[in-house]
PDB file of C-alpha atoms in Angstrom:
ATOM      1  CA  MET A 202       0.000   0.000   0.000  1.00  0.00           C
ATOM      2  CA  ILE A 203       1.181   3.506  -0.829  1.00  0.00           C
ATOM      3  CA  LYS A 204       0.390   5.619   2.197  1.00  0.00           C
ATOM      4  CA  GLN A 205      -1.620   8.763   1.569  1.00  0.00           C
ATOM      5  CA  GLY A 206       0.857  10.631   3.729  1.00  0.00           C
ATOM      6  CA  TYR A 207       3.625   9.855   1.240  1.00  0.00           C
ATOM      7  CA  ILE A 208       1.490  11.026  -1.679  1.00  0.00           C
ATOM      8  CA  ASN A 209       0.648  14.220   0.193  1.00  0.00           C
ATOM      9  CA  LYS A 210       4.370  14.848   0.737  1.00  0.00           C
ATOM     10  CA  GLN A 211       4.986  14.406  -2.987  1.00  0.00           C
ATOM     11  CA  ILE A 212       2.208  16.870  -3.796  1.00  0.00           C
ATOM     12  CA  LYS A 213       3.566  19.366  -1.267  1.00  0.00           C
ATOM     13  CA  LYS A 214       7.064  19.002  -2.730  1.00  0.00           C
ATOM     14  CA  THR A 215       5.665  19.526  -6.229  1.00  0.00           C
ATOM     15  CA  PHE A 216       4.252  22.915  -5.283  1.00  0.00           C
ATOM     16  CA  LYS A 217       7.393  23.827  -3.348  1.00  0.00           C
ATOM     17  CA  ILE A 218       9.795  23.191  -6.239  1.00  0.00           C
ATOM     18  CA  GLY A 219       7.374  24.315  -8.955  1.00  0.00           C
ATOM     19  CA  GLN A 220       7.437  21.114 -10.972  1.00  0.00           C
ATOM     20  CA  THR A 221       5.942  17.655 -10.694  1.00  0.00           C
ATOM     21  CA  THR A 222       8.045  15.191  -8.715  1.00  0.00           C
ATOM     22  CA  SER A 223       9.507  12.122 -10.367  1.00  0.00           C
ATOM     23  CA  PHE A 224       7.302   9.847  -8.265  1.00  0.00           C
ATOM     24  CA  ILE A 225       4.072  11.541  -9.367  1.00  0.00           C
ATOM     25  CA  LYS A 226       5.167  11.504 -13.015  1.00  0.00           C
ATOM     26  CA  GLN A 227       5.905   7.786 -12.908  1.00  0.00           C
ATOM     27  CA  PHE A 228       2.763   7.030 -10.923  1.00  0.00           C
ATOM     28  CA  VAL A 229       0.483   8.898 -13.335  1.00  0.00           C
ATOM     29  CA  PHE A 230       2.108   7.476 -16.463  1.00  0.00           C
ATOM     30  CA  SER A 231       1.992   3.943 -15.018  1.00  0.00           C
ATOM     31  CA  VAL A 232      -1.741   4.166 -14.361  1.00  0.00           C
ATOM     32  CA  VAL A 233      -2.717   5.780 -17.663  1.00  0.00           C
ATOM     33  CA  ASP A 234      -0.384   3.695 -19.825  1.00  0.00           C
ATOM     34  CA  ARG A 235      -1.856   0.469 -18.455  1.00  0.00           C
ATOM     35  CA  ALA A 236      -5.413   1.764 -18.847  1.00  0.00           C
ATOM     36  CA  LEU A 237      -4.817   2.831 -22.457  1.00  0.00           C
ATOM     37  CA  ARG A 238      -3.415  -0.564 -23.367  1.00  0.00           C
ATOM     38  CA  GLU A 239      -6.268  -2.431 -21.706  1.00  0.00           C
ATOM     39  CA  ARG A 240      -9.068  -0.331 -23.189  1.00  0.00           C
ATOM     40  CA  TYR A 241      -7.765   0.729 -26.601  1.00  0.00           C
ATOM     41  CA  GLY A 242      -5.071  -1.811 -27.472  1.00  0.00           C
ATOM     42  CA  LYS A 243      -3.585  -1.152 -30.901  1.00  0.00           C
ATOM     43  CA  ASP A 244      -5.423   2.192 -31.094  1.00  0.00           C
ATOM     44  CA  TYR A 245      -3.307   3.560 -28.219  1.00  0.00           C
ATOM     45  CA  SER A 246      -1.334   5.816 -30.584  1.00  0.00           C
ATOM     46  CA  MET A 247      -4.525   7.622 -31.666  1.00  0.00           C
ATOM     47  CA  LYS A 248      -5.817   8.325 -28.155  1.00  0.00           C
ATOM     48  CA  CYS A 249      -3.912  11.511 -27.325  1.00  0.00           C
ATOM     49  CA  LEU A 250      -7.120  13.238 -26.191  1.00  0.00           C
ATOM     50  CA  GLN A 251      -8.182  10.354 -23.962  1.00  0.00           C
ATOM     51  CA  SER A 252      -4.686  10.050 -22.519  1.00  0.00           C
ATOM     52  CA  SER A 253      -4.360  13.767 -21.779  1.00  0.00           C
ATOM     53  CA  TYR A 254      -7.850  13.908 -20.279  1.00  0.00           C
ATOM     54  CA  ALA A 255      -7.085  10.953 -18.009  1.00  0.00           C
ATOM     55  CA  ILE A 256      -3.778  12.447 -16.878  1.00  0.00           C
ATOM     56  CA  GLN A 257      -5.552  15.731 -16.208  1.00  0.00           C
ATOM     57  CA  SER A 258      -8.109  13.891 -14.073  1.00  0.00           C
ATOM     58  CA  ILE A 259      -5.465  12.230 -11.893  1.00  0.00           C
ATOM     59  CA  LEU A 260      -3.553  15.479 -11.446  1.00  0.00           C
ATOM     60  CA  SER A 261      -6.793  17.256 -10.575  1.00  0.00           C
ATOM     61  CA  SER A 262      -7.449  14.671  -7.852  1.00  0.00           C
ATOM     62  CA  MET A 263      -4.090  15.728  -6.400  1.00  0.00           C
ATOM     63  CA  GLY A 264      -4.924  19.419  -6.565  1.00  0.00           C
ATOM     64  CA  ILE A 265      -2.659  20.072  -9.571  1.00  0.00           C
ATOM     65  CA  LYS A 266      -4.244  22.163 -12.318  1.00  0.00           C
ATOM     66  CA  SER A 267      -3.641  21.535 -16.009  1.00  0.00           C
ATOM     67  CA  THR A 268      -5.002  22.493 -19.414  1.00  0.00           C
ATOM     68  CA  LEU A 269      -5.563  20.530 -22.611  1.00  0.00           C
ATOM     69  CA  TYR A 270      -3.831  21.976 -25.672  1.00  0.00           C
ATOM     70  CA  THR A 271      -3.955  21.145 -29.348  1.00  0.00           C
ATOM     71  CA  GLY A 272      -1.600  21.922 -32.193  1.00  0.00           C
ATOM     72  CA  GLY A 273       1.236  20.487 -34.218  1.00  0.00           C
ATOM     73  CA  VAL A 274       4.147  18.367 -33.036  1.00  0.00           C
ATOM     74  CA  CYS A 275       7.262  17.412 -34.943  1.00  0.00           C
ATOM     75  CA  PHE A 276       9.791  14.753 -33.928  1.00  0.00           C
ATOM     76  CA  ALA A 277      12.786  13.173 -35.587  1.00  0.00           C
ATOM     77  CA  GLU A 278      11.801   9.820 -37.074  1.00  0.00           C
ATOM     78  CA  VAL A 279      14.761   7.482 -36.860  1.00  0.00           C
ATOM     79  CA  TYR A 280      15.164   3.837 -37.779  1.00  0.00           C
ATOM     80  CA  LYS A 281      17.020   0.869 -36.388  1.00  0.00           C
ATOM     81  CA  ASN A 282      19.225  -0.036 -39.332  1.00  0.00           C
ATOM     82  CA  GLU A 283      19.207   2.802 -41.820  1.00  0.00           C
ATOM     83  CA  GLU A 284      20.917   6.132 -42.362  1.00  0.00           C
ATOM     84  CA  ILE A 285      17.889   7.672 -44.095  1.00  0.00           C
ATOM     85  CA  MET A 286      15.792   9.590 -41.582  1.00  0.00           C
ATOM     86  CA  ASN A 287      12.848  11.956 -41.635  1.00  0.00           C
ATOM     87  CA  TRP A 288      10.425  14.044 -39.596  1.00  0.00           C
ATOM     88  CA  SER A 289       7.251  12.622 -38.129  1.00  0.00           C
ATOM     89  CA  GLY A 290       4.328  13.872 -36.063  1.00  0.00           C
ATOM     90  CA  PHE A 291       1.152  15.841 -36.579  1.00  0.00           C
ATOM     91  CA  TRP A 292       0.888  19.187 -38.344  1.00  0.00           C
ATOM     92  CA  ASP A 293      -1.183  21.217 -40.807  1.00  0.00           C
ATOM     93  CA  LYS A 294      -4.619  19.510 -40.838  1.00  0.00           C
ATOM     94  CA  ASP A 295      -3.456  16.732 -38.491  1.00  0.00           C
ATOM     95  CA  HIS A 296      -3.615  17.838 -34.874  1.00  0.00           C
ATOM     96  CA  HIS A 297      -2.251  16.414 -31.657  1.00  0.00           C
ATOM     97  CA  VAL A 298      -3.421  16.902 -28.057  1.00  0.00           C
ATOM     98  CA  TRP A 299      -1.241  17.237 -24.986  1.00  0.00           C
ATOM     99  CA  LEU A 300      -1.423  18.591 -21.454  1.00  0.00           C
ATOM    100  CA  LEU A 301       0.136  21.702 -19.946  1.00  0.00           C
ATOM    101  CA  THR A 302       0.392  21.706 -16.154  1.00  0.00           C
ATOM    102  CA  GLU A 303       0.157  24.812 -14.002  1.00  0.00           C
ATOM    103  CA  PHE A 304       3.946  24.533 -13.667  1.00  0.00           C
ATOM    104  CA  ARG A 305       4.316  24.981 -17.456  1.00  0.00           C
ATOM    105  CA  GLU A 306       5.208  21.353 -18.095  1.00  0.00           C
ATOM    106  CA  ILE A 307       4.196  19.664 -21.336  1.00  0.00           C
ATOM    107  CA  VAL A 308       2.880  16.160 -20.680  1.00  0.00           C
ATOM    108  CA  ASP A 309       2.587  13.784 -23.634  1.00  0.00           C
ATOM    109  CA  LEU A 310       2.299  10.034 -23.114  1.00  0.00           C
ATOM    110  CA  THR A 311       0.917   8.731 -26.419  1.00  0.00           C
ATOM    111  CA  ILE A 312       3.817  10.143 -28.412  1.00  0.00           C
ATOM    112  CA  CYS A 313       5.672   7.018 -27.259  1.00  0.00           C
ATOM    113  CA  GLU A 314       3.422   5.038 -29.615  1.00  0.00           C
ATOM    114  CA  LEU A 315       3.847   7.315 -32.649  1.00  0.00           C
ATOM    115  CA  HIS A 316       5.872   4.581 -34.357  1.00  0.00           C
ATOM    116  CA  LEU A 317       2.707   2.414 -34.303  1.00  0.00           C
ATOM    117  CA  HIS A 318       0.339   5.108 -35.584  1.00  0.00           C
ATOM    118  CA  PRO A 319      -1.527   4.127 -38.790  1.00  0.00           C
ATOM    119  CA  SER A 320       0.177   7.006 -40.618  1.00  0.00           C
ATOM    120  CA  THR A 321       3.577   5.377 -40.032  1.00  0.00           C
ATOM    121  CA  SER A 322       4.462   3.296 -43.068  1.00  0.00           C
ATOM    122  CA  ARG A 323       7.491   1.445 -41.699  1.00  0.00           C
ATOM    123  CA  ASN A 324       7.867  -1.186 -39.001  1.00  0.00           C
ATOM    124  CA  ASP A 325      11.436  -0.385 -37.964  1.00  0.00           C
ATOM    125  CA  VAL A 326      10.837   3.058 -36.462  1.00  0.00           C
ATOM    126  CA  ILE A 327      12.445   3.535 -33.050  1.00  0.00           C
ATOM    127  CA  PRO A 328       9.957   4.555 -30.315  1.00  0.00           C
ATOM    128  CA  ILE A 329      10.122   8.068 -28.877  1.00  0.00           C
ATOM    129  CA  PRO A 330      10.208   8.313 -25.076  1.00  0.00           C
ATOM    130  CA  PRO A 331       7.158  10.071 -23.591  1.00  0.00           C
ATOM    131  CA  LEU A 332       7.512  13.609 -22.282  1.00  0.00           C
ATOM    132  CA  TRP A 333       6.879  15.378 -19.013  1.00  0.00           C
ATOM    133  CA  TRP A 334       8.909  18.386 -20.103  1.00  0.00           C
ATOM    134  CA  ASN A 335       9.688  21.107 -17.579  1.00  0.00           C
ATOM    135  CA  ASP A 336      11.423  23.812 -19.640  1.00  0.00           C
ATOM    136  CA  LEU A 337       9.312  25.271 -22.438  1.00  0.00           C
ATOM    137  CA  ASP A 338      12.063  27.738 -23.342  1.00  0.00           C
ATOM    138  CA  THR A 339      14.646  25.059 -24.123  1.00  0.00           C
ATOM    139  CA  TRP A 340      14.032  22.327 -26.691  1.00  0.00           C
ATOM    140  CA  PRO A 341      16.400  19.954 -28.455  1.00  0.00           C
ATOM    141  CA  PRO A 342      16.444  20.474 -32.243  1.00  0.00           C
ATOM    142  CA  VAL A 343      14.691  17.125 -32.800  1.00  0.00           C
ATOM    143  CA  ILE A 344      11.459  18.111 -30.986  1.00  0.00           C
ATOM    144  CA  ARG A 345       8.962  20.889 -31.670  1.00  0.00           C
ATOM    145  CA  TYR A 346       5.584  21.568 -30.043  1.00  0.00           C
ATOM    146  CA  LEU A 347       3.508  24.152 -31.910  1.00  0.00           C
ATOM    147  CA  PRO A 348       0.403  24.959 -29.847  1.00  0.00           C
ATOM    148  CA  GLU A 349      -2.665  26.456 -31.470  1.00  0.00           C
ATOM    149  CA  GLY A 350      -4.586  26.929 -28.246  1.00  0.00           C
ATOM    150  CA  GLU A 351      -6.588  25.402 -25.443  1.00  0.00           C
ATOM    151  CA  ILE A 352      -9.375  23.006 -26.328  1.00  0.00           C
ATOM    152  CA  SER A 353     -12.885  22.380 -25.115  1.00  0.00           C
ATOM    153  CA  ILE A 354     -13.872  18.767 -25.585  1.00  0.00           C
ATOM    154  CA  MET A 355     -16.726  18.401 -28.054  1.00  0.00           C
ATOM    155  CA  LEU A 356     -17.271  14.844 -29.256  1.00  0.00           C
ATOM    156  CA  PRO A 357     -20.222  12.819 -30.538  1.00  0.00           C
ATOM    157  CA  GLU A 358     -22.352  11.413 -27.728  1.00  0.00           C
ATOM    158  CA  ASP A 359     -20.971   7.877 -27.936  1.00  0.00           C
ATOM    159  CA  GLU A 360     -17.377   9.130 -27.868  1.00  0.00           C
ATOM    160  CA  MET A 361     -18.114  11.389 -24.901  1.00  0.00           C
ATOM    161  CA  GLU A 362     -19.577   8.412 -23.062  1.00  0.00           C
ATOM    162  CA  ASP A 363     -16.453   6.393 -23.840  1.00  0.00           C
ATOM    163  CA  LEU A 364     -14.250   9.258 -22.644  1.00  0.00           C
ATOM    164  CA  GLU A 365     -16.069   9.561 -19.330  1.00  0.00           C
ATOM    165  CA  GLU A 366     -16.029   5.791 -18.846  1.00  0.00           C
ATOM    166  CA  PHE A 367     -12.289   5.802 -19.479  1.00  0.00           C
ATOM    167  CA  LYS A 368     -11.797   8.619 -16.985  1.00  0.00           C
ATOM    168  CA  THR A 369     -13.762   6.683 -14.356  1.00  0.00           C
ATOM    169  CA  SER A 370     -11.774   3.504 -14.969  1.00  0.00           C
ATOM    170  CA  VAL A 371      -8.480   5.412 -14.744  1.00  0.00           C
ATOM    171  CA  LEU A 372      -9.415   6.987 -11.419  1.00  0.00           C
ATOM    172  CA  ASN A 373     -10.440   3.550 -10.138  1.00  0.00           C
ATOM    173  CA  ASP A 374      -7.121   2.132 -11.353  1.00  0.00           C
ATOM    174  CA  LYS A 375      -5.326   4.939  -9.535  1.00  0.00           C
ATOM    175  CA  ASP A 376      -7.067   4.047  -6.274  1.00  0.00           C
ATOM    176  CA  ASN A 377      -6.363   0.346  -6.790  1.00  0.00           C
ATOM    177  CA  MET A 378      -2.690   1.030  -7.412  1.00  0.00           C
ATOM    178  CA  ILE A 379      -2.488   3.027  -4.192  1.00  0.00           C
ATOM    179  CA  ARG A 380      -4.119   0.166  -2.249  1.00  0.00           C
ATOM    180  CA  GLN A 381      -2.264  -2.720  -3.845  1.00  0.00           C
ATOM    181  CA  CYS A 382       1.219  -1.424  -4.648  1.00  0.00           C
ATOM    182  CA  ASP A 383       4.269  -0.338  -2.742  1.00  0.00           C
ATOM    183  CA  ILE A 384       6.267   2.820  -3.438  1.00  0.00           C
ATOM    184  CA  ASN A 385       9.015   0.701  -5.006  1.00  0.00           C
ATOM    185  CA  ASP A 386       6.491  -0.761  -7.476  1.00  0.00           C
ATOM    186  CA  VAL A 387       5.954   2.648  -9.080  1.00  0.00           C
ATOM    187  CA  LYS A 388       8.370   2.649 -11.983  1.00  0.00           C
ATOM    188  CA  PHE A 389       7.964   4.099 -15.460  1.00  0.00           C
ATOM    189  CA  SER A 390      10.856   4.935 -17.720  1.00  0.00           C
ATOM    190  CA  PRO A 391      12.228   6.472 -19.779  1.00  0.00           C
ATOM    191  CA  ILE A 392      10.633   9.917 -19.521  1.00  0.00           C
ATOM    192  CA  MET A 393      12.074  12.989 -21.228  1.00  0.00           C
ATOM    193  CA  GLU A 394      11.853  15.704 -18.584  1.00  0.00           C
ATOM    194  CA  GLY A 395      14.257  18.340 -19.893  1.00  0.00           C
ATOM    195  CA  VAL A 396      17.662  18.830 -21.455  1.00  0.00           C
ATOM    196  CA  LYS A 397      19.482  17.350 -18.450  1.00  0.00           C
ATOM    197  CA  SER A 398      17.358  14.202 -18.528  1.00  0.00           C
ATOM    198  CA  ILE A 399      17.824  13.617 -22.259  1.00  0.00           C
ATOM    199  CA  ASN A 400      21.574  14.027 -21.861  1.00  0.00           C
ATOM    200  CA  ILE A 401      21.494  11.318 -19.186  1.00  0.00           C
ATOM    201  CA  LEU A 402      19.247   9.084 -21.305  1.00  0.00           C
ATOM    202  CA  THR A 403      21.579   9.539 -24.270  1.00  0.00           C
ATOM    203  CA  GLU A 404      24.610   8.630 -22.163  1.00  0.00           C
ATOM    204  CA  ASN A 405      22.716   5.532 -21.023  1.00  0.00           C
ATOM    205  CA  GLY A 406      22.121   4.495 -24.625  1.00  0.00           C
ATOM    206  CA  ASN A 407      18.471   5.338 -25.285  1.00  0.00           C
ATOM    207  CA  PRO A 408      18.008   4.142 -28.902  1.00  0.00           C
ATOM    208  CA  TRP A 409      15.920   7.084 -30.141  1.00  0.00           C
ATOM    209  CA  LEU A 410      18.118   9.765 -28.618  1.00  0.00           C
ATOM    210  CA  CYS A 411      21.328   8.081 -29.777  1.00  0.00           C
ATOM    211  CA  GLN A 412      20.068   7.914 -33.354  1.00  0.00           C
ATOM    212  CA  CYS A 413      18.969  11.538 -33.064  1.00  0.00           C
ATOM    213  CA  ILE A 414      22.645  12.505 -32.830  1.00  0.00           C
ATOM    214  CA  LYS A 415      23.061  11.213 -36.391  1.00  0.00           C
ATOM    215  CA  PHE A 416      19.795  12.904 -37.355  1.00  0.00           C
ATOM    216  CA  GLN A 417      21.083  16.312 -36.249  1.00  0.00           C
ATOM    217  CA  ASP A 418      24.271  15.851 -38.268  1.00  0.00           C
ATOM    218  CA  MET A 419      22.150  15.399 -41.406  1.00  0.00           C
ATOM    219  CA  ASN A 420      20.580  18.888 -41.096  1.00  0.00           C
ATOM    220  CA  ILE A 421      17.221  17.740 -42.438  1.00  0.00           C
ATOM    221  CA  PRO A 422      14.980  20.820 -42.821  1.00  0.00           C
ATOM    222  CA  PHE A 423      11.647  20.967 -41.033  1.00  0.00           C
ATOM    223  CA  PRO A 424       8.519  20.314 -43.100  1.00  0.00           C
ATOM    224  CA  THR A 425       7.358  23.572 -44.722  1.00  0.00           C
ATOM    225  CA  TRP A 426       4.254  23.952 -42.532  1.00  0.00           C
ATOM    226  CA  VAL A 427       6.291  23.398 -39.371  1.00  0.00           C
ATOM    227  CA  GLN A 428       9.002  25.878 -40.374  1.00  0.00           C
ATOM    228  CA  ASN A 429       6.405  28.496 -41.294  1.00  0.00           C
ATOM    229  CA  ARG A 430       4.722  28.092 -37.920  1.00  0.00           C
ATOM    230  CA  ILE A 431       8.074  28.341 -36.121  1.00  0.00           C
ATOM    231  CA  ASN A 432       8.773  31.572 -38.019  1.00  0.00           C
ATOM    232  CA  GLU A 433       5.371  32.925 -36.983  1.00  0.00           C
ATOM    233  CA  TYR A 434       6.168  32.256 -33.323  1.00  0.00           C
ATOM    234  CA  ILE A 435       9.559  33.946 -33.617  1.00  0.00           C
ATOM    235  CA  ASN A 436       8.113  37.009 -35.361  1.00  0.00           C
ATOM    236  CA  SER A 437       5.311  37.355 -32.816  1.00  0.00           C
ATOM    237  CA  LYS A 438       7.743  37.849 -29.926  1.00  0.00           C
TER     238      LYS A 438
END
């Protein structure tokens, strides 16, 4: 059992340091990742809204505020045994959903399944680690988040029912994990949390980040839509 006192200490520490603690990050991702796999299976990669909504619900139960955002995302797409690389993600008419915490952290779990998204044509794409990113002013050149704004959830009735059922099941799973697990059982990795963390992950041999070193050396230009949006952000400052 994970004592409520320990969780309360983690929440208190989160507000004290101004960013979510490692324990809470791993706890939340563990619960939602398992729930996504059980409910949606192979459709996991397309459930960015459901994932973000569920994460928001758990954080809300801890008193941590967050907001759903939509927009474009662009990541280096690297492969296991090939020098040819490309960009992947969602942009232009394809949108992605992620979460922004009150501490200005971008939270994106389903990006770890981008390599299994139906739009991905190859089966040798290296998975991207999920993000709980704590420095919006500093990004590696292989990642871009291009927000278009906050979202209000408006879905057909059957999809709204599914979303609320998923939220309920996730909150139940959270409570069950607290009752049935020990602190040492809460493990979820890797998570990209900032420049320092990706440097450590790279040193430890994370496949995606290690291949991204080669990707950067190739100087592959961003897709036109992505570059135009980046220019708009720069010019608006």
